[in-house]
Coordinates of C-alpha atoms and ligand atoms in Angstrom, one line a residue:
M1442 CA -17.1 -16.7 -9.7
K1443 CA -13.9 -16.7 -11.6
I1444 CA -11.5 -14.0 -10.4
L1445 CA -8.3 -12.5 -11.8
V1446 CA -5.9 -10.8 -9.5
I1447 CA -3.2 -8.5 -10.9
G1448 CA 0.2 -8.2 -9.2
Q1449 CA 2.9 -10.2 -7.6
G1450 CA 3.7 -9.1 -4.1
G1451 CA 2.7 -9.9 -0.5
R1452 CA -0.4 -7.7 -0.9
E1453 CA -1.6 -9.8 -3.9
H1454 CA -0.8 -13.1 -2.1
T1455 CA -2.9 -11.9 0.8
L1456 CA -5.7 -10.8 -1.5
V1457 CA -5.7 -14.2 -3.2
W1458 CA -5.6 -16.0 0.1
K1459 CA -8.6 -14.0 1.4
L1460 CA -10.6 -14.3 -1.9
A1461 CA -10.0 -18.1 -1.9
Q1462 CA -11.9 -18.3 1.4
S1463 CA -15.1 -16.9 -0.2
P1464 CA -17.9 -19.5 -0.9
L1465 CA -18.7 -17.3 -4.0
V1466 CA -15.3 -18.1 -5.6
E1467 CA -14.8 -21.1 -7.8
K1468 CA -11.4 -20.3 -9.4
I1469 CA -8.7 -17.7 -9.1
Y1470 CA -6.1 -16.7 -11.7
C1471 CA -3.2 -14.3 -11.0
T1472 CA -0.8 -12.5 -13.2
P1473 CA 2.2 -12.6 -12.8
G1474 CA 2.0 -13.9 -9.3
N1475 CA 4.7 -15.6 -7.2
A1476 CA 5.5 -19.1 -5.8
G1477 CA 3.1 -18.6 -2.8
I1478 CA 0.2 -17.5 -4.9
A1479 CA 0.8 -20.4 -7.3
Q1480 CA -0.2 -22.7 -4.4
I1481 CA -3.8 -21.3 -4.4
A1482 CA -4.3 -19.7 -7.9
T1483 CA -3.4 -20.5 -11.5
L1484 CA -0.6 -18.2 -12.7
I1485 CA -0.8 -16.7 -16.1
P1486 CA 2.1 -14.9 -17.8
C1487 CA 2.4 -11.2 -17.6
K1488 CA 0.8 -9.2 -20.5
D1489 CA 1.8 -5.6 -20.6
D1490 CA -1.0 -4.9 -23.1
Y1491 CA -4.2 -4.5 -21.1
N1492 CA -6.4 -5.1 -24.1
E1493 CA -4.7 -8.4 -24.6
L1494 CA -5.2 -9.2 -21.0
A1495 CA -8.9 -8.1 -21.3
D1496 CA -9.3 -10.5 -24.3
W1497 CA -7.9 -13.3 -22.2
A1498 CA -10.3 -12.4 -19.3
I1499 CA -13.2 -12.4 -21.7
S1500 CA -12.2 -15.8 -23.1
K1501 CA -12.0 -17.3 -19.6
K1502 CA -15.3 -15.6 -18.5
I1503 CA -13.6 -13.8 -15.6
D1504 CA -16.3 -12.3 -13.4
L1505 CA -14.1 -9.9 -11.4
T1506 CA -10.6 -8.5 -11.8
V1507 CA -8.9 -7.2 -8.7
V1508 CA -6.0 -4.9 -9.4
G1509 CA -3.3 -4.8 -6.6
P1510 CA -0.6 -2.3 -7.5
E1511 CA -0.8 1.4 -8.5
V1512 CA 1.1 1.3 -11.8
P1513 CA -1.7 -0.5 -13.8
L1514 CA -4.4 1.6 -12.1
A1515 CA -2.6 4.9 -12.9
A1516 CA -2.2 3.6 -16.5
G1517 CA -5.9 3.1 -16.8
I1518 CA -6.3 -0.7 -16.7
V1519 CA -9.8 -0.4 -15.0
D1520 CA -11.0 1.9 -17.9
D1521 CA -9.8 -0.6 -20.4
F1522 CA -11.5 -3.5 -18.7
H1523 CA -14.8 -1.6 -18.2
Q1524 CA -14.8 -0.5 -21.8
R1525 CA -14.7 -4.2 -22.7
G1526 CA -17.6 -5.0 -20.4
L1527 CA -15.5 -6.6 -17.7
R1528 CA -15.9 -5.9 -14.0
A1529 CA -12.7 -4.6 -12.4
F1530 CA -12.1 -3.4 -8.9
G1531 CA -10.0 -0.2 -8.4
P1532 CA -10.1 3.4 -9.4
D1533 CA -10.2 4.5 -13.1
K1534 CA -7.3 6.5 -14.6
K1535 CA -8.7 9.9 -13.7
A1536 CA -9.4 8.9 -10.0
A1537 CA -6.0 7.1 -9.7
R1538 CA -4.3 10.6 -10.1
L1539 CA -4.8 10.9 -6.3
E1540 CA -1.7 8.7 -6.1
G1541 CA -0.3 9.2 -9.6
S1542 CA 0.2 13.0 -9.2
K1543 CA 1.2 14.5 -5.9
D1544 CA 0.3 18.0 -7.3
F1545 CA -3.2 16.8 -8.2
A1546 CA -3.6 15.4 -4.7
K1547 CA -2.4 18.7 -3.1
Q1548 CA -4.8 20.7 -5.2
L1549 CA -7.7 18.5 -4.1
M1550 CA -6.6 18.9 -0.5
A1551 CA -6.3 22.7 -0.8
K1552 CA -9.8 23.0 -2.5
N1553 CA -11.4 20.8 0.3
D1554 CA -9.6 22.2 3.3
I1555 CA -8.0 18.8 4.0
P1556 CA -5.1 19.2 6.5
T1557 CA -1.6 18.6 4.9
A1558 CA 1.9 20.1 4.9
V1559 CA 2.4 23.6 3.5
H1560 CA 3.8 23.1 0.0
Q1561 CA 4.4 24.5 -3.5
T1562 CA 4.8 22.8 -6.9
F1563 CA 7.5 23.7 -9.4
S1564 CA 8.5 22.8 -12.9
D1565 CA 11.4 25.3 -12.9
A1566 CA 14.5 24.4 -10.9
D1567 CA 15.6 28.0 -10.3
A1568 CA 12.2 28.9 -8.9
A1569 CA 12.3 25.8 -6.7
I1570 CA 15.8 26.7 -5.4
T1571 CA 14.7 30.3 -4.6
Y1572 CA 11.8 28.9 -2.6
I1573 CA 14.1 26.6 -0.6
Q1574 CA 16.6 29.4 0.1
D1575 CA 13.7 31.7 1.2
I1576 CA 12.1 29.3 3.7
R1577 CA 15.3 27.8 5.1
S1578 CA 13.4 25.1 7.1
P1579 CA 13.6 21.3 6.6
V1580 CA 11.5 20.1 3.6
F1581 CA 10.6 17.0 1.7
V1582 CA 11.1 17.1 -2.1
K1583 CA 8.8 14.9 -4.1
A1584 CA 8.6 13.9 -7.7
D1585 CA 5.0 14.6 -8.8
G1586 CA 4.5 11.2 -10.5
L1587 CA 4.9 7.6 -9.7
A1588 CA 8.5 6.7 -8.9
A1589 CA 8.3 3.2 -7.4
G1590 CA 8.4 4.6 -3.8
K1591 CA 11.8 6.3 -4.5
G1592 CA 10.6 9.8 -5.5
V1593 CA 10.4 11.3 -2.0
I1594 CA 13.7 12.8 -0.9
P1595 CA 14.3 14.5 2.5
G1596 CA 15.9 18.0 2.3
R1597 CA 16.8 18.7 5.9
T1598 CA 19.3 21.3 4.9
P1599 CA 19.0 23.8 2.0
D1600 CA 21.9 22.0 0.3
E1601 CA 20.3 18.6 0.6
A1602 CA 17.0 20.0 -0.7
I1603 CA 18.6 21.8 -3.7
K1604 CA 20.4 18.5 -4.6
A1605 CA 17.1 16.7 -4.5
V1606 CA 15.5 19.3 -6.8
Q1607 CA 18.5 18.8 -9.2
T1608 CA 18.1 15.0 -9.0
I1609 CA 14.4 15.1 -9.8
L1610 CA 13.9 18.2 -12.1
V1611 CA 17.2 18.5 -13.8
D1612 CA 18.8 15.0 -13.9
K1613 CA 15.3 13.5 -14.4
A1614 CA 16.3 10.5 -12.2
F1615 CA 12.6 9.4 -12.3
G1616 CA 12.0 10.3 -15.9
A1617 CA 8.7 12.2 -16.7
A1618 CA 7.5 11.5 -13.1
G1619 CA 9.9 14.4 -12.2
N1620 CA 8.6 17.0 -14.7
N1621 CA 7.1 18.7 -11.6
V1622 CA 8.4 18.7 -8.1
V1623 CA 6.3 19.2 -4.9
I1624 CA 8.3 20.8 -2.0
E1625 CA 6.7 20.7 1.4
E1626 CA 7.5 21.4 5.0
E1627 CA 8.7 18.6 7.2
L1628 CA 6.0 17.3 9.5
I1629 CA 7.0 15.9 12.9
G1630 CA 5.0 13.1 14.5
E1631 CA 4.1 9.5 14.2
E1632 CA 2.9 8.0 10.9
A1633 CA -0.2 5.9 10.5
S1634 CA -2.0 4.4 7.6
F1635 CA -5.8 4.9 7.2
T1636 CA -7.5 2.6 4.7
V1637 CA -11.1 2.7 3.4
L1638 CA -13.1 0.9 0.7
T1639 CA -15.2 3.3 -1.2
D1640 CA -17.8 3.1 -4.0
G1641 CA -17.3 6.8 -4.9
K1642 CA -19.9 8.0 -2.4
N1643 CA -20.1 5.7 0.6
C1644 CA -17.1 4.4 2.4
L1645 CA -16.2 1.5 4.8
P1646 CA -13.2 2.2 7.0
F1647 CA -10.8 -0.7 7.7
V1648 CA -9.3 -1.3 11.1
S1649 CA -6.2 0.9 11.7
S1650 CA -2.7 -0.1 10.7
Q1651 CA 0.9 1.1 10.7
D1652 CA 3.9 0.1 8.7
H1653 CA 7.7 0.6 9.2
K1654 CA 9.2 2.2 6.1
M1655 CA 12.9 2.3 7.1
S1656 CA 15.1 -0.6 6.4
H1657 CA 16.8 -1.0 9.9
D1658 CA 15.9 -1.1 13.5
G1659 CA 15.0 2.2 15.3
D1660 CA 13.7 3.5 11.9
T1661 CA 17.2 4.0 10.6
G1662 CA 18.7 3.1 7.2
K1663 CA 16.9 3.7 4.0
N1664 CA 13.3 4.2 2.9
T1665 CA 11.7 0.9 1.7
G1666 CA 8.3 -0.3 0.5
G1667 CA 7.7 -1.4 4.1
M1668 CA 9.6 -3.8 6.5
G1669 CA 6.7 -4.8 8.6
A1670 CA 3.2 -3.8 9.8
Y1671 CA 0.7 -4.2 12.6
S1672 CA -3.0 -3.7 13.3
P1673 CA -4.5 -2.1 15.3
A1674 CA -2.3 1.0 15.4
P1675 CA -2.9 2.4 19.0
V1676 CA -1.9 5.9 17.7
I1677 CA -5.3 6.0 16.0
T1678 CA -7.6 6.6 18.9
P1679 CA -11.4 6.6 18.4
E1680 CA -11.3 10.4 18.5
L1681 CA -8.6 10.5 15.8
H1682 CA -10.5 8.0 13.7
D1683 CA -13.6 10.2 13.8
F1684 CA -11.4 13.3 12.9
V1685 CA -9.8 11.6 10.0
M1686 CA -13.2 10.3 8.6
K1687 CA -14.7 13.8 8.9
Q1688 CA -11.8 16.0 7.9
V1689 CA -9.9 13.8 5.5
V1690 CA -11.8 10.8 4.1
H1691 CA -15.2 12.2 3.4
P1692 CA -13.9 15.5 2.0
T1693 CA -11.6 13.5 -0.3
I1694 CA -14.3 11.3 -1.6
N1695 CA -16.8 14.1 -2.0
G1696 CA -14.1 16.3 -3.6
M1697 CA -13.4 13.7 -6.2
L1698 CA -17.1 13.2 -6.9
E1699 CA -17.6 17.0 -7.3
I1700 CA -14.9 17.2 -10.0
G1701 CA -16.4 14.3 -11.9
C1702 CA -13.8 11.7 -10.8
P1703 CA -15.6 9.4 -8.4
F1704 CA -13.0 7.3 -6.6
K1705 CA -14.0 3.6 -6.4
G1706 CA -11.7 1.2 -4.8
V1707 CA -9.2 1.3 -1.9
L1708 CA -8.3 4.7 -0.6
Y1709 CA -5.2 4.5 1.6
V1710 CA -4.3 7.7 3.3
G1711 CA -0.7 8.1 4.7
L1712 CA -1.0 10.3 7.8
M1713 CA 1.4 12.1 10.1
I1714 CA -0.1 12.5 13.5
T1715 CA 1.4 15.9 14.5
D1716 CA 0.8 18.0 17.6
D1717 CA -1.6 20.0 15.5
G1718 CA -3.6 16.9 14.6
P1719 CA -3.4 14.4 11.7
K1720 CA -2.1 15.7 8.3
V1721 CA -2.1 13.9 5.0
L1722 CA 1.4 12.8 3.7
E1723 CA 0.1 11.1 0.7
Y1724 CA -2.8 9.2 -0.9
N1725 CA -2.5 5.8 -2.4
C1726 CA -5.1 4.3 -4.6
R1727 CA -4.7 0.6 -3.5
F1728 CA -4.0 -1.4 -0.4
G1729 CA -0.7 -0.7 1.3
D1730 CA 1.9 -3.5 1.3
P1731 CA 2.6 -4.8 3.9
E1732 CA -0.5 -3.2 5.5
A1733 CA -2.7 -5.5 3.5
Q1734 CA -1.0 -8.4 5.1
V1735 CA -2.4 -7.3 8.5
L1736 CA -5.7 -5.8 7.4
L1737 CA -7.1 -8.6 5.4
P1738 CA -6.5 -11.4 7.9
R1739 CA -8.4 -9.3 10.5
L1740 CA -11.5 -9.0 8.2
K1741 CA -13.9 -11.8 9.2
S1742 CA -16.5 -11.0 6.5
D1743 CA -16.3 -12.2 2.9
L1744 CA -14.2 -9.8 0.8
V1745 CA -16.0 -10.5 -2.5
P1746 CA -19.3 -8.7 -1.8
L1747 CA -17.4 -5.7 -0.5
L1748 CA -15.4 -5.4 -3.7
T1749 CA -18.4 -5.8 -6.0
A1750 CA -20.4 -3.3 -3.9
C1751 CA -17.6 -0.8 -4.6
I1752 CA -18.0 -1.3 -8.3
D1753 CA -21.8 -1.2 -8.2
G1754 CA -22.1 1.8 -5.9
T1755 CA -23.9 -0.1 -3.2
L1756 CA -21.4 -0.1 -0.4
D1757 CA -24.0 1.5 1.9
Q1758 CA -25.9 -1.8 1.9
Q1759 CA -22.9 -3.7 3.4
T1760 CA -23.9 -3.0 7.0
D1761 CA -22.9 -6.2 8.7
V1762 CA -19.1 -6.2 8.1
E1763 CA -17.3 -8.1 10.9
W1764 CA -13.7 -8.0 12.1
H1765 CA -11.6 -10.3 14.2
D1766 CA -10.8 -8.9 17.6
D1767 CA -7.3 -10.4 17.3
A1768 CA -4.4 -8.1 16.6
A1769 CA -2.1 -8.8 13.6
A1770 CA 1.6 -8.4 13.0
C1771 CA 3.7 -8.9 9.9
V1772 CA 7.5 -9.1 9.7
I1773 CA 9.1 -8.7 6.3
M1774 CA 12.0 -11.0 5.5
A1775 CA 14.0 -9.2 2.8
S1776 CA 17.1 -10.0 0.7
G1777 CA 20.3 -8.8 2.3
G1778 CA 21.1 -5.4 0.7
Y1779 CA 17.5 -4.4 0.0
P1780 CA 16.5 -1.6 -0.9
D1781 CA 19.9 -1.3 -2.7
T1782 CA 21.3 -4.1 -4.8
Y1783 CA 20.8 -7.7 -3.6
Q1784 CA 21.2 -11.2 -4.9
T1785 CA 18.3 -13.4 -5.9
G1786 CA 17.9 -17.2 -6.5
K1787 CA 18.6 -18.1 -2.8
N1788 CA 16.9 -21.4 -1.6
I1789 CA 14.2 -20.8 1.0
T1790 CA 13.8 -23.5 3.6
G1791 CA 11.5 -23.9 6.6
L1792 CA 8.3 -22.5 5.0
E1793 CA 6.3 -25.6 6.0
N1794 CA 7.5 -25.4 9.6
A1795 CA 6.4 -21.8 9.8
A1796 CA 3.0 -22.4 8.2
E1797 CA 2.3 -25.1 10.8
L1798 CA 2.5 -22.6 13.7
E1799 CA -1.0 -21.8 14.8
G1800 CA -2.2 -18.4 13.7
V1801 CA 0.8 -17.9 11.4
N1802 CA 0.5 -17.2 7.6
V1803 CA 3.5 -16.7 5.4
F1804 CA 2.7 -14.4 2.5
H1805 CA 5.1 -14.5 -0.4
A1806 CA 6.4 -11.4 -2.1
G1807 CA 9.6 -11.9 -4.1
T1808 CA 9.6 -15.7 -4.6
E1809 CA 9.6 -18.1 -7.5
L1810 CA 9.6 -21.8 -8.1
K1811 CA 12.9 -23.2 -9.5
G1812 CA 12.5 -26.9 -10.1
D1813 CA 11.1 -28.2 -6.8
N1814 CA 12.5 -25.4 -4.7
I1815 CA 11.1 -22.0 -3.8
V1816 CA 13.8 -19.4 -4.2
T1817 CA 14.1 -15.6 -3.6
A1818 CA 13.2 -13.4 -6.5
G1819 CA 13.0 -9.9 -5.2
G1820 CA 13.9 -7.4 -2.4
R1821 CA 11.0 -8.1 -0.1
V1822 CA 10.8 -11.9 -0.1
L1823 CA 8.2 -13.0 2.6
G1824 CA 5.7 -11.4 5.0
V1825 CA 5.4 -13.6 8.1
T1826 CA 2.1 -12.6 9.6
A1827 CA 0.4 -13.7 12.8
L1828 CA -2.9 -13.2 14.5
A1829 CA -3.1 -13.3 18.3
N1830 CA -5.1 -12.0 21.3
D1831 CA -3.0 -8.9 21.5
L1832 CA -0.3 -7.0 19.6
K1833 CA 2.5 -8.2 21.8
A1834 CA 1.5 -11.9 21.3
A1835 CA 1.0 -11.3 17.5
I1836 CA 4.5 -9.8 17.2
E1837 CA 6.1 -12.6 19.2
K1838 CA 4.3 -15.2 17.0
S1839 CA 5.5 -13.5 13.8
Y1840 CA 9.1 -13.6 15.0
H1841 CA 8.6 -17.3 15.9
G1842 CA 7.6 -17.9 12.3
V1843 CA 10.6 -15.9 11.1
S1844 CA 12.9 -18.1 13.1
A1845 CA 11.7 -21.2 11.3
I1846 CA 12.6 -19.8 7.9
H1847 CA 16.0 -19.6 6.3
F1848 CA 17.7 -18.2 3.2
D1849 CA 21.2 -16.9 2.7
K1850 CA 21.6 -13.2 3.7
A1851 CA 18.0 -12.8 4.9
H1852 CA 17.4 -9.5 6.6
W1853 CA 14.5 -8.5 8.8
R1854 CA 13.9 -5.8 11.4
K1855 CA 13.9 -7.0 15.0
D1856 CA 11.7 -4.2 16.4
I1857 CA 8.4 -4.3 14.4
G1858 CA 5.7 -2.7 16.5
Y1859 CA 8.0 -1.0 19.0
R1860 CA 6.1 2.3 19.0
A1861 CA 2.8 0.5 19.5
L1862 CA 4.2 -1.6 22.3
A1863 CA 5.5 1.6 24.0
R1864 CA 2.0 3.1 23.9
I1865 CA 0.1 0.0 25.2
Ligands
AMP1235 P1 5.1 9.8 0.7 O1 5.3 8.8 -0.4 O2 4.7 11.2 0.2 O3 4.2 9.3 1.8 O4 6.6 9.9 1.4 C1 7.3 8.7 1.8 C2 7.7 8.9 3.2 O5 8.5 10.1 3.4 C3 6.6 9.0 4.2 O6 6.1 7.8 4.6 C4 7.2 9.8 5.3 O7 8.0 8.9 6.2 C5 8.2 10.7 4.6 N1 7.6 12.0 4.4 C6 7.0 12.4 3.3 N2 6.6 13.7 3.4 C7 6.9 14.1 4.6 C8 6.8 15.3 5.4 N3 6.2 16.4 4.8 N4 7.3 15.4 6.6 C9 7.9 14.3 7.2 N5 8.1 13.1 6.5 C10 7.6 13.0 5.3
LIG1236 N1 3.6 0.4 2.8 C1 3.5 1.5 2.1 C2 2.9 1.4 0.8 O1 2.3 0.4 0.4 O2 2.9 2.4 0.0

């Protein structure tokens, strides 16, 4: 098979790495990709016009396109590819609203009794402010649409919450994504990520995982795309797993089917495990990043038949999926300053030394090739991932890998997995 992967982060490097192990795969292309992906796939230049990309895919006889990030999914790339007779993995535009509109997601949850925070949606700033003044408890204020992970603002005091409403609804800091704002109660607990593959009816849960969103140790600093991840996440006990499947995953998939929007692809549920049980923080319509960097290395089975079964509606026939017992950890090495401003173009050294460590994989996120050198090209630069017998050993191995790699002003958290280690 010839495969096209769309995206350029650590998630896409991990996808390409896993797909390349399949005996079914003869060639992989990636757009736009990065320096790590270029070592296993042929990079093609970014085309913003999906019809042009589909023409290219037809001309190269691409058998399967795998879409990594949410933006092309929400914009309808899968619809465009399917209309041209191409096979593409991921939800169509209507189904991707689960991530593309927080209000849509909340309506689906309300209709299907899926546990989540108490909330209301507003398009009018005065009404939103009155609501905040009336409830007087800490809230989260969220832009309805996609805002590159920046559209969620804590409002722990009424003043902070009102300022967030102004930023989103009045100043339009996130453009049209902020035409509506969702205000919800703050949930207290531990977060976990729950990932399933689904063909619209059937679903296959992945092993559990957890990421670290805050930029600095002890979960302080700023919200980022994710500074590290691990799998399994001990907070997801077998009982919680069953609860989430029964009360969240199945009602979500069935609810989408009932309204004529079967969701096919990766459903990633962000959960808060509260004293009252798990509650949904958000849905994502794709693999988490860095969660993909710990989930895919733990999958022993071939990924290709699972992805095509999601497209064909035959996931129920995939009954012999196998997982590695090993635990996985990923430490993100970021550019100093991320998630605020940072410099790029820094020379990266030691990648070969890290890659030689047994069980260690270095997945590239923001890297590019300049002459013969691999240089930094983004905020999150590398995901240093390791598999080992247990979580403690996997985390140690990841840090061993990190210590082999150098670039100017590199920043990484030193405490990845601390909550999990405290539980074990
Ligand atoms: P979201 O994109 O909706 O998952 O929000 C991003 C991050 O904000 C989450 O991973 C949580 O850390 C935090 N967050 C969002 N909503 C809430 C909430 N209702 N209570 C507590 N934390 C939240
Ligand atoms: N790691 C969080 C996300 O991918 O949204």
